[in-house]
XYZ file of N, CA and C in Angstrom:
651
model
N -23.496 -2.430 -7.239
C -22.190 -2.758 -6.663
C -22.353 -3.819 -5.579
N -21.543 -4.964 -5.533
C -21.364 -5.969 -4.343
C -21.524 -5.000 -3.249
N -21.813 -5.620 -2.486
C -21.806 -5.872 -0.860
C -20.496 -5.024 -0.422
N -19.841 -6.503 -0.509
C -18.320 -6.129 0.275
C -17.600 -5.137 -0.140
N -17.636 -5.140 -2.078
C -16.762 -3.814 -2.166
C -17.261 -2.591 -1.961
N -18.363 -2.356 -1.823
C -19.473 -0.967 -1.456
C -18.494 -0.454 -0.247
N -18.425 -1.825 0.550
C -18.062 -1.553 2.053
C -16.836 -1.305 2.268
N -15.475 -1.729 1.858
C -14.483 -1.143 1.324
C -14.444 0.023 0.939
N -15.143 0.424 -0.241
C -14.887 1.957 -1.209
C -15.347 2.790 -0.291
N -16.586 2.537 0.596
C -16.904 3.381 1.367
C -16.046 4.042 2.375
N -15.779 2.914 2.880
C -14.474 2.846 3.923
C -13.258 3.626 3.700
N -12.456 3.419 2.793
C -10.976 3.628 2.144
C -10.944 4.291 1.246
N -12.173 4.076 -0.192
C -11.918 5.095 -1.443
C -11.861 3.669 -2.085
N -11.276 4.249 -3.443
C -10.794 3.351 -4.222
C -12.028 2.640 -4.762
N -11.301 1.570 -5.653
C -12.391 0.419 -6.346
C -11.704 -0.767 -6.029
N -12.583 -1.467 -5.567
C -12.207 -2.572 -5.200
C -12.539 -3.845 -6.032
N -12.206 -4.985 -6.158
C -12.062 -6.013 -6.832
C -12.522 -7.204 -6.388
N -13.080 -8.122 -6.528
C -13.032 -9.396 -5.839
C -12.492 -10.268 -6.500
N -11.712 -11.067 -5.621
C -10.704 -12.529 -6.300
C -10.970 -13.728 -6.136
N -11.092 -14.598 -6.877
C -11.742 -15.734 -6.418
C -11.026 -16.968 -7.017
N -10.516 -18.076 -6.338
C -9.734 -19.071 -7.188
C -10.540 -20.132 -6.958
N -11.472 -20.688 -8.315
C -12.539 -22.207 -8.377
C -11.655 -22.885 -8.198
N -11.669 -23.879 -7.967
C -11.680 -25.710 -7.952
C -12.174 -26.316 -9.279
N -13.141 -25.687 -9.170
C -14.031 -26.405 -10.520
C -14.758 -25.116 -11.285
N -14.872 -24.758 -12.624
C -15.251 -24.295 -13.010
C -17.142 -23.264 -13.278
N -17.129 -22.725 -13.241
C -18.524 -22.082 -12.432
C -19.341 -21.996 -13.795
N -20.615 -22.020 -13.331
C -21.642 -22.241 -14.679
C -22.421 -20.963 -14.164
N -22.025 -19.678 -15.248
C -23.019 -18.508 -15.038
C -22.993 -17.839 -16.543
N -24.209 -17.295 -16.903
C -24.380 -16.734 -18.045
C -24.115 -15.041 -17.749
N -24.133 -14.748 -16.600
C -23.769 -13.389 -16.323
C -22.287 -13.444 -16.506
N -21.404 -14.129 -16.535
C -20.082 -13.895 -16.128
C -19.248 -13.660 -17.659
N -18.545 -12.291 -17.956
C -18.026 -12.752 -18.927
C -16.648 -13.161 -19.046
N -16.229 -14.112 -20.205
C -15.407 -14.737 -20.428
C -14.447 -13.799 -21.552
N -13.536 -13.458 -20.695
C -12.241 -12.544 -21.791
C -11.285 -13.515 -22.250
N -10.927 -13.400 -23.587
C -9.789 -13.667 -24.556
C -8.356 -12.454 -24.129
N -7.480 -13.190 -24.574
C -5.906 -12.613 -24.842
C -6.053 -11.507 -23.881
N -6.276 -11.794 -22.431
C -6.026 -10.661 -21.086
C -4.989 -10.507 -20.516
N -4.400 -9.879 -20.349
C -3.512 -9.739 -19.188
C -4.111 -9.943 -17.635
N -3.975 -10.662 -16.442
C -4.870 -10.406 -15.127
C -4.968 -9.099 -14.556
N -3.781 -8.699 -14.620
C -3.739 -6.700 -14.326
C -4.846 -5.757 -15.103
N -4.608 -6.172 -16.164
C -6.063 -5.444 -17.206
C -7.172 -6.159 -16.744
N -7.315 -7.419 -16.768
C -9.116 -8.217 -15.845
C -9.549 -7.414 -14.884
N -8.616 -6.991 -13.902
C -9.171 -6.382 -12.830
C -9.691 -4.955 -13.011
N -8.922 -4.549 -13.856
C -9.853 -2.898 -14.055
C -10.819 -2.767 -15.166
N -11.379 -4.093 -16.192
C -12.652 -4.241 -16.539
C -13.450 -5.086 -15.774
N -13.076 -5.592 -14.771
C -14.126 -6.368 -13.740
C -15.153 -5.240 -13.115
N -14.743 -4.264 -12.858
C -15.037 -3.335 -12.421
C -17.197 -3.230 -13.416
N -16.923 -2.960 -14.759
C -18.296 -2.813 -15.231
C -18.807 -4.453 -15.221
N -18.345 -5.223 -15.166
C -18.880 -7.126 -15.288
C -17.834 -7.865 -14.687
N -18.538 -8.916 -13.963
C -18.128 -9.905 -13.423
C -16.999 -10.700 -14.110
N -16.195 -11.451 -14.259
C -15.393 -11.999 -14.999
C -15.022 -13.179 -14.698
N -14.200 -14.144 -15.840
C -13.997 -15.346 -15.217
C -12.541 -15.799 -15.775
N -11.810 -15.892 -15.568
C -10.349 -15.823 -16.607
C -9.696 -17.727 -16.603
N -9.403 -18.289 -17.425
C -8.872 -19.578 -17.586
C -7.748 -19.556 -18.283
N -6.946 -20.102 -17.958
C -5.335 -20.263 -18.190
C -5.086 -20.237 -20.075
N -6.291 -20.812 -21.089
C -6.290 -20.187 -22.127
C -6.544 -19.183 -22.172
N -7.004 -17.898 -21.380
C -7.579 -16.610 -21.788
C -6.310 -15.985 -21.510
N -5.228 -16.449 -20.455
C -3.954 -15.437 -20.216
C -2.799 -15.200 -21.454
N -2.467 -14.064 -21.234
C -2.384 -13.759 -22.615
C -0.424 -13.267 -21.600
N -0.670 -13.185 -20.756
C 0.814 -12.903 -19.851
C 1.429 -14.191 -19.147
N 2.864 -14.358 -19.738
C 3.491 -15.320 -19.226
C 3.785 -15.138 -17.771
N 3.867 -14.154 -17.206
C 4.278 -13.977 -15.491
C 3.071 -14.519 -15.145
N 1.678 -14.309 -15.357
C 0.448 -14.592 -14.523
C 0.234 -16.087 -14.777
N 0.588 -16.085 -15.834
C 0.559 -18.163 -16.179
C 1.260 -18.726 -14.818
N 2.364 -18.443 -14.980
C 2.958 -19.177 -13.939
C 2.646 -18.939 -12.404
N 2.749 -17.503 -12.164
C 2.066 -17.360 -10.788
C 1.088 -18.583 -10.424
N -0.255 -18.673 -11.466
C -1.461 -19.432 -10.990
C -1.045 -20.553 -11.052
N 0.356 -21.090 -11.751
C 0.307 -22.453 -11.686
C -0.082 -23.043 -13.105
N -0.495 -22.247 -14.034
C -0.715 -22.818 -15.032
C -0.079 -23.315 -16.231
N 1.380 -22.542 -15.961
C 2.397 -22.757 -16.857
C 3.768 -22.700 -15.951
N 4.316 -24.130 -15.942
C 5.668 -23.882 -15.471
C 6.858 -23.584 -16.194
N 6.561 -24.083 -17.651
C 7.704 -24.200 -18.615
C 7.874 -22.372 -19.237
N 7.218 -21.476 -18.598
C 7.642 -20.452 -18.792
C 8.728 -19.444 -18.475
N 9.239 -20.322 -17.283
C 10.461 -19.588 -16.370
C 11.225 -19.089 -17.107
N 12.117 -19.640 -17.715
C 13.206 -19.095 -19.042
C 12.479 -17.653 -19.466
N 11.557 -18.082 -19.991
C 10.648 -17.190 -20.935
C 10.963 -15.346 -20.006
N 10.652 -16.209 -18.798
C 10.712 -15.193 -17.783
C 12.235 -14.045 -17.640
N 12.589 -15.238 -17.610
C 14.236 -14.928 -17.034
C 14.514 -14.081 -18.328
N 14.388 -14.421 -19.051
C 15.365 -13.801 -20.077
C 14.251 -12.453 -20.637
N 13.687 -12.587 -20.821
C 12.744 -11.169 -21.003
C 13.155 -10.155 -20.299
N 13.384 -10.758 -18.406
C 13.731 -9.685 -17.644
C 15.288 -9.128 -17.319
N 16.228 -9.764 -18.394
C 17.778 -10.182 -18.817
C 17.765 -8.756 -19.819
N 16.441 -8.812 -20.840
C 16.882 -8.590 -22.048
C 16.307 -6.822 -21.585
N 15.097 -6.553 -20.758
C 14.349 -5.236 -21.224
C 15.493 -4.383 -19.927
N 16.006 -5.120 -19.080
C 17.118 -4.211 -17.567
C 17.984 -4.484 -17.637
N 18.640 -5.323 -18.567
C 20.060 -5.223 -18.487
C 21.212 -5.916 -17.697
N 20.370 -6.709 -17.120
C 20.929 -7.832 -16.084
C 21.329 -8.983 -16.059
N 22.170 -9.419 -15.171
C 22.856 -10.990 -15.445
C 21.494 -11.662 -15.229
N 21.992 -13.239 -16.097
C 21.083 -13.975 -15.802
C 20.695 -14.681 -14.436
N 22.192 -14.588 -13.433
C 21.888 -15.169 -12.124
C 20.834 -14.044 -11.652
N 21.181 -12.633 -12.130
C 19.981 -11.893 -10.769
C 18.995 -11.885 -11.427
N 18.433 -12.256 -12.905
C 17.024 -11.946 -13.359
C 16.582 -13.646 -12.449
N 17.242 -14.505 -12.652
C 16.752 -15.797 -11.789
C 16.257 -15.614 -10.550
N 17.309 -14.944 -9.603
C 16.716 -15.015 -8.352
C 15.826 -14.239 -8.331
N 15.626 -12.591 -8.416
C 14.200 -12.043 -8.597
C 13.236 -12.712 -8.994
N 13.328 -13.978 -9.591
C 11.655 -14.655 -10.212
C 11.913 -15.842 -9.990
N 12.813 -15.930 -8.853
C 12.587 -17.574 -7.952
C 11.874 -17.100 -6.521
N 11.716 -15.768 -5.936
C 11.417 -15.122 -5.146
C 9.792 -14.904 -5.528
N 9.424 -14.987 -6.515
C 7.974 -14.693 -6.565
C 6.958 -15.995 -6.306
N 6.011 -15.926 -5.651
C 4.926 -16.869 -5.157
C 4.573 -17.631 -6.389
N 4.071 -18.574 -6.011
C 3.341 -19.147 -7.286
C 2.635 -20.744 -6.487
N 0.983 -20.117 -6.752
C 0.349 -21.376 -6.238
C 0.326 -22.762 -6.823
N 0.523 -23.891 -6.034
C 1.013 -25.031 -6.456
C 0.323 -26.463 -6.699
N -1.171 -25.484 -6.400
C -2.529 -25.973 -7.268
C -3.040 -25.443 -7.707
N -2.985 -25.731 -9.365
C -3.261 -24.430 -10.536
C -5.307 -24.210 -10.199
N -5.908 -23.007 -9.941
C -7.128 -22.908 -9.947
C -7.780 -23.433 -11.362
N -8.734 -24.149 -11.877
C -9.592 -24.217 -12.882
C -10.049 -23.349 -13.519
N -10.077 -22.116 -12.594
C -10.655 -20.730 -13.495
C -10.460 -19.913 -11.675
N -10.257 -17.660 -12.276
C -10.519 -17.461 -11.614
C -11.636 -16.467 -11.554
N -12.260 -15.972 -10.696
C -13.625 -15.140 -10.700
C -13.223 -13.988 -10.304
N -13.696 -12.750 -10.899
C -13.194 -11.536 -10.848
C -14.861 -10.854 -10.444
N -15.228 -10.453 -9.549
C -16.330 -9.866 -8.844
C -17.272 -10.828 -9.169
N -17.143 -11.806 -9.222
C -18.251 -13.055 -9.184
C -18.949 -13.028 -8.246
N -20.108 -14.271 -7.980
C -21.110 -14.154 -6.822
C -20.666 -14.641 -5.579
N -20.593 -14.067 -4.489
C -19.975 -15.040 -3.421
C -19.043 -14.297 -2.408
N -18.580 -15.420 -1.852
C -17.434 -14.420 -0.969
C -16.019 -14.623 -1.870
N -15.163 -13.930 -1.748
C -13.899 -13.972 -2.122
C -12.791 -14.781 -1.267
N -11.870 -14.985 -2.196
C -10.534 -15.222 -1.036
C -9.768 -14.008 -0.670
N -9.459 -12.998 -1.730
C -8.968 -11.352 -1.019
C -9.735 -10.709 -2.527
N -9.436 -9.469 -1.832
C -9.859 -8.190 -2.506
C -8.521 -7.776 -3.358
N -8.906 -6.938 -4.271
C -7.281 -5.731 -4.824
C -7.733 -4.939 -5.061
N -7.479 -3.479 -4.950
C -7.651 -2.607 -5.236
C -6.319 -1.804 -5.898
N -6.227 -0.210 -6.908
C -5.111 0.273 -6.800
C -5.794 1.488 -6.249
N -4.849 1.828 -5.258
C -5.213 3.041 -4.514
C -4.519 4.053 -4.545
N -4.491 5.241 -3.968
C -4.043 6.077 -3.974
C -3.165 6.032 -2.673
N -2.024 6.622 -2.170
C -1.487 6.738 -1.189
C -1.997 6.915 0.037
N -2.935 8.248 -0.030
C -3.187 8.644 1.047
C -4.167 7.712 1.507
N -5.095 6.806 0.503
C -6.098 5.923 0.581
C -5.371 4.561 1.227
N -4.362 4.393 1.069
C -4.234 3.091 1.733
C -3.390 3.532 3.206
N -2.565 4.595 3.298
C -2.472 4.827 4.304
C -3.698 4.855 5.292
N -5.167 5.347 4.837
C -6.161 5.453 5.960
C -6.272 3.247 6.042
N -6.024 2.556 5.166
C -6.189 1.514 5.193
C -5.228 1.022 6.228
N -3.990 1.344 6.435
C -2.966 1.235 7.095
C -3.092 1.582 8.816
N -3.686 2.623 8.769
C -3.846 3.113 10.094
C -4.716 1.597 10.535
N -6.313 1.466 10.237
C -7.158 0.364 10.813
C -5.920 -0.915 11.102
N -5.266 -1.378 10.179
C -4.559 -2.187 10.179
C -4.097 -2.227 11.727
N -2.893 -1.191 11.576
C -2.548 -0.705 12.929
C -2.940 -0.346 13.943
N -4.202 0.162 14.091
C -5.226 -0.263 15.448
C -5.362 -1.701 15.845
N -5.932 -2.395 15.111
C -6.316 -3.667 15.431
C -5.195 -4.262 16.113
N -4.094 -4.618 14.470
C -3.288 -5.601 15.189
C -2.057 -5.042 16.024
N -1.658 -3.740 16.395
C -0.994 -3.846 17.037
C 0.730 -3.656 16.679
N 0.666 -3.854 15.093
C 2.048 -3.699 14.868
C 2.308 -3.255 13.640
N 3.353 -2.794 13.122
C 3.511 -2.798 11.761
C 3.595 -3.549 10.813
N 2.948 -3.120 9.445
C 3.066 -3.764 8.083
C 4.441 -4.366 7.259
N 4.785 -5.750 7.510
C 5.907 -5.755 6.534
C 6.078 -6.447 5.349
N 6.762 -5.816 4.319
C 6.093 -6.067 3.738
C 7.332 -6.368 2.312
N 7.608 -7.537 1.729
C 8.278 -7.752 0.518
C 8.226 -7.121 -0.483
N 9.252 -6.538 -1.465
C 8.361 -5.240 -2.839
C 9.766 -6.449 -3.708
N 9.291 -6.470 -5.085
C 9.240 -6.850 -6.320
C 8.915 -6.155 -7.758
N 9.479 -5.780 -8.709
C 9.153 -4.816 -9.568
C 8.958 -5.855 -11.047
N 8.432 -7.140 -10.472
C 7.879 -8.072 -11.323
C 7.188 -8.857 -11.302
N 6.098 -8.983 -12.097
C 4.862 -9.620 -11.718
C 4.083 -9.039 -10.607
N 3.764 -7.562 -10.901
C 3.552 -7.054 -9.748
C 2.133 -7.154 -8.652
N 0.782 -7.434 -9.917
C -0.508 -7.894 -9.389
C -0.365 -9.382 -9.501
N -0.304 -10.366 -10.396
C -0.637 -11.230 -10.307
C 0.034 -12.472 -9.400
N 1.320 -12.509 -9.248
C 2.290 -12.686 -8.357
C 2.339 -12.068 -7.044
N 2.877 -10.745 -6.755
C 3.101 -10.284 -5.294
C 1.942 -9.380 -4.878
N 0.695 -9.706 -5.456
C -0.547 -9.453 -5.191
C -1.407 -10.307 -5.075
N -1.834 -10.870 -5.629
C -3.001 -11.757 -6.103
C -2.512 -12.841 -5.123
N -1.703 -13.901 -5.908
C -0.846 -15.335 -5.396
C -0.112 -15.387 -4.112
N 0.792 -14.056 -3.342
C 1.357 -13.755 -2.697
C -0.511 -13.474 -1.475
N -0.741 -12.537 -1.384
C -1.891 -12.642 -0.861
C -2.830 -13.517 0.077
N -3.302 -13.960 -1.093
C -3.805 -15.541 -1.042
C -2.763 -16.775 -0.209
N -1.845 -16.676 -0.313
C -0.511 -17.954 0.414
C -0.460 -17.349 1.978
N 0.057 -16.161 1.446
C 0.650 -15.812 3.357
C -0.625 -15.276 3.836
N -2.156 -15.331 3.621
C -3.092 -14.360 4.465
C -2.406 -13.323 4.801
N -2.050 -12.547 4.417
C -1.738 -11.269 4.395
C -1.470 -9.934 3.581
N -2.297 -9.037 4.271
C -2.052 -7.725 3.352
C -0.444 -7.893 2.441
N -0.974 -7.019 1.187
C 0.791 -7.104 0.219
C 0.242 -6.024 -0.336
N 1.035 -5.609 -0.838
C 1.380 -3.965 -1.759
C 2.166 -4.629 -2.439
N 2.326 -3.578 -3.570
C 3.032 -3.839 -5.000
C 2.854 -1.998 -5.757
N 4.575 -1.938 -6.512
C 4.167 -0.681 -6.753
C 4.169 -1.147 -8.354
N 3.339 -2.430 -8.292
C 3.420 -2.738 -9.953
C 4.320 -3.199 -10.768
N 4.542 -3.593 -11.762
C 5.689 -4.141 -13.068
C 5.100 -3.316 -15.012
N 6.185 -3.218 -15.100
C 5.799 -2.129 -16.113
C 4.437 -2.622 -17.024
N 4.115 -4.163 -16.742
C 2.806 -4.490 -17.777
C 1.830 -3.501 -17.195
N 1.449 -3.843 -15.490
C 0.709 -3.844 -15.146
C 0.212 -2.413 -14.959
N 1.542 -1.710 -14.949
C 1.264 -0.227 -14.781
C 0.491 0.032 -16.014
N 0.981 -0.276 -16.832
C 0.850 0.064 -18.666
C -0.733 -0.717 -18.803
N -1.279 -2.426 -18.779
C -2.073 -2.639 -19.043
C -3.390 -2.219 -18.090
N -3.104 -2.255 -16.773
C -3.938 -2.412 -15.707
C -4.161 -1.059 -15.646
N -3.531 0.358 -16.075
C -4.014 1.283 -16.161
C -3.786 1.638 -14.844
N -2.903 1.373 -14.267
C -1.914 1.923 -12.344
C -1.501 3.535 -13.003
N -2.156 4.460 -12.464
C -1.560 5.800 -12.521
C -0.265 5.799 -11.817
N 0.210 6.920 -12.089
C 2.040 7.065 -11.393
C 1.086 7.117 -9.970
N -0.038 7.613 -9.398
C 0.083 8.127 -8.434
C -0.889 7.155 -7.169
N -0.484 5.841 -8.167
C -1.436 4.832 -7.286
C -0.632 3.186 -7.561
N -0.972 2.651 -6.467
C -0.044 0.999 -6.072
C -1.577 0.137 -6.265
N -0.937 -1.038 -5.743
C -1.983 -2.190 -5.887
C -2.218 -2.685 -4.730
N -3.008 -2.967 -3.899
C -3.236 -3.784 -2.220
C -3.928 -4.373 -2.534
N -3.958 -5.942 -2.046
C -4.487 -7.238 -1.694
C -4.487 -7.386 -0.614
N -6.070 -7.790 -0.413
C -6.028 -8.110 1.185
C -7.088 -9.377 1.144
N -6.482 -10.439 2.297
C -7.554 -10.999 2.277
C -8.965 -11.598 3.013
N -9.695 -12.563 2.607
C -11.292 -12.068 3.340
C -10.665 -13.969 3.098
N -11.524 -14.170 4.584
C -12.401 -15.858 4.544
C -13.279 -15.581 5.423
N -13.500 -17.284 5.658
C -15.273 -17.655 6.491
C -15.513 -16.734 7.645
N -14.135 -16.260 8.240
C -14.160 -15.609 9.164
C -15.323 -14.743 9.330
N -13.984 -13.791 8.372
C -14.430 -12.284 8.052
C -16.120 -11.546 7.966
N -16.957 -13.390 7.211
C -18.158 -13.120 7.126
C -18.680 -12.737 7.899
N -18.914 -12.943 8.720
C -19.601 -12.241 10.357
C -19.432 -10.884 11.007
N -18.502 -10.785 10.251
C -17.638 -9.076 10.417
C -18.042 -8.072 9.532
N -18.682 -8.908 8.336
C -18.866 -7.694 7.276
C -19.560 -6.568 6.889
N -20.360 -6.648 7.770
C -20.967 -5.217 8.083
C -20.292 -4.156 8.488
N -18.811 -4.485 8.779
C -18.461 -3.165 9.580
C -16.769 -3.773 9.369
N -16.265 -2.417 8.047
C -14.547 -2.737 7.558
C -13.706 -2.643 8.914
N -14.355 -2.213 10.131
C -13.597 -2.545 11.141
C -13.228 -3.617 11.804
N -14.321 -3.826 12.053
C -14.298 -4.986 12.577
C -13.526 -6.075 11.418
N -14.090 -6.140 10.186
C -13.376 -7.198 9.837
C -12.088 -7.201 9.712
N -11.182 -5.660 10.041
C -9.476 -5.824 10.198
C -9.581 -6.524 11.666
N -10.205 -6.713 12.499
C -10.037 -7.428 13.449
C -10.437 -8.805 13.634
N -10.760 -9.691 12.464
C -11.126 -10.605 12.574
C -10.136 -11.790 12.832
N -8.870 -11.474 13.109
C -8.037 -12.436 13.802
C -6.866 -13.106 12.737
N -6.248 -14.216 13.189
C -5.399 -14.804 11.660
C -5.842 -15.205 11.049
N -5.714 -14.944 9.612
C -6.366 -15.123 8.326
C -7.471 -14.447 7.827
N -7.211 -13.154 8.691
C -8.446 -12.212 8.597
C -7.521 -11.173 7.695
N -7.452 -9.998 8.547
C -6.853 -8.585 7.734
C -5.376 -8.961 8.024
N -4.908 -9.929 8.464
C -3.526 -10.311 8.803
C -2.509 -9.824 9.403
């Protein structure tokens, strides 16, 4: 097991994840390369191997677009989420004009690859992220707030969301993710994220919620 997530699971519980968005594509023979994935499902086989996912391997139109890799999917979007809830098309729009989406598509991303990460995800259990919650709330001093979305729930208001605002996000999932990613009823998704900072901190999950802005956030 990595480093960092040892130090996490130890810490909090859970399984933790590492996220990583290249620039340029990474040359490793350890890493494997999945076909027709969902990113919600990547993360809970990252878990036995490292992974590396590229905008041909996404097999989910919400995560295309999140990363930036597909814009011409919006419609696709809209109306899927028109057709399975029952909703006008103005409110399936605004719900998925509200979701993040980075606006430099990554080349590939790394799922417990070698290195440091940009954030972690885990799905946890309640009581497990509440003990995550408390550190939070020592450090910085205030409460968690926090946007909820019942679409695109990891790869969007986890993953992408995450990564943009440096800051902790929860998600209680979107029916893929529950369904592919294997989210029990009795567990959510947290992203949190790690930079250059944090490195110096990582010996100790305390300290690194205190590593300042752009730390545990």
């Amino acid at each position: 097991m990595d480093k960092i997530t040892k130090q996490f699971q130890d810490k909090f519980g859970g399984v933790w994840t590492k996220v990583k968005f290249y620039k340029e594509m990474p040359h490793s023979s350890d890493y494997k390369i999945m076909k027709r994935v969902r990113f919600c499902e990547a993360i809970t086989k990252a878990r036995l191997f490292p992974v590396i996912l590229k905008s041909s391997d996404i097999s989910c139109a919400g995560a295309k677009y999140a990363f930036g890799w597909d814009h011409r999917v919006g419609k696709e979007i809209i109306n899927a989420c028109c057709e399975k809830r029952h909703i006008s098309f103005d409110t399936a729009k605004s719900i998925f004009l509200a979701i993040p989406q980075l606006k430099i598509p990554p080349a590939a991303i790394g799922l417990n690859t070698d290195g440091k990460p940009d954030l972690l995800i885990s799905y946890p259990q309640p009581e497990q992220f509440m003990n995550l919650l408390k550190v939070f709330q020592q450090y910085k001093g205030e409460n968690l707030t926090v946007s909820l979305s019942s679409i695109m729930g990891v790869c969007g208001n986890v993953a992408v969301k995450t990564y943009l605002k440096e800051r902790i996000s929860i998600s209680f999932g979107c029916d893929d993710s529950r369904e592919y990613g294997h989210i029990s009823r009795d567990r959510l998704a947290v992203g949190i994220p790690f930079n250059t900072k944090m490195m110096s901190y990582s010996h100790n999950p305390f300290q690194i919620m205190n590593a300042g802005k752009g730390g545990f956030g």
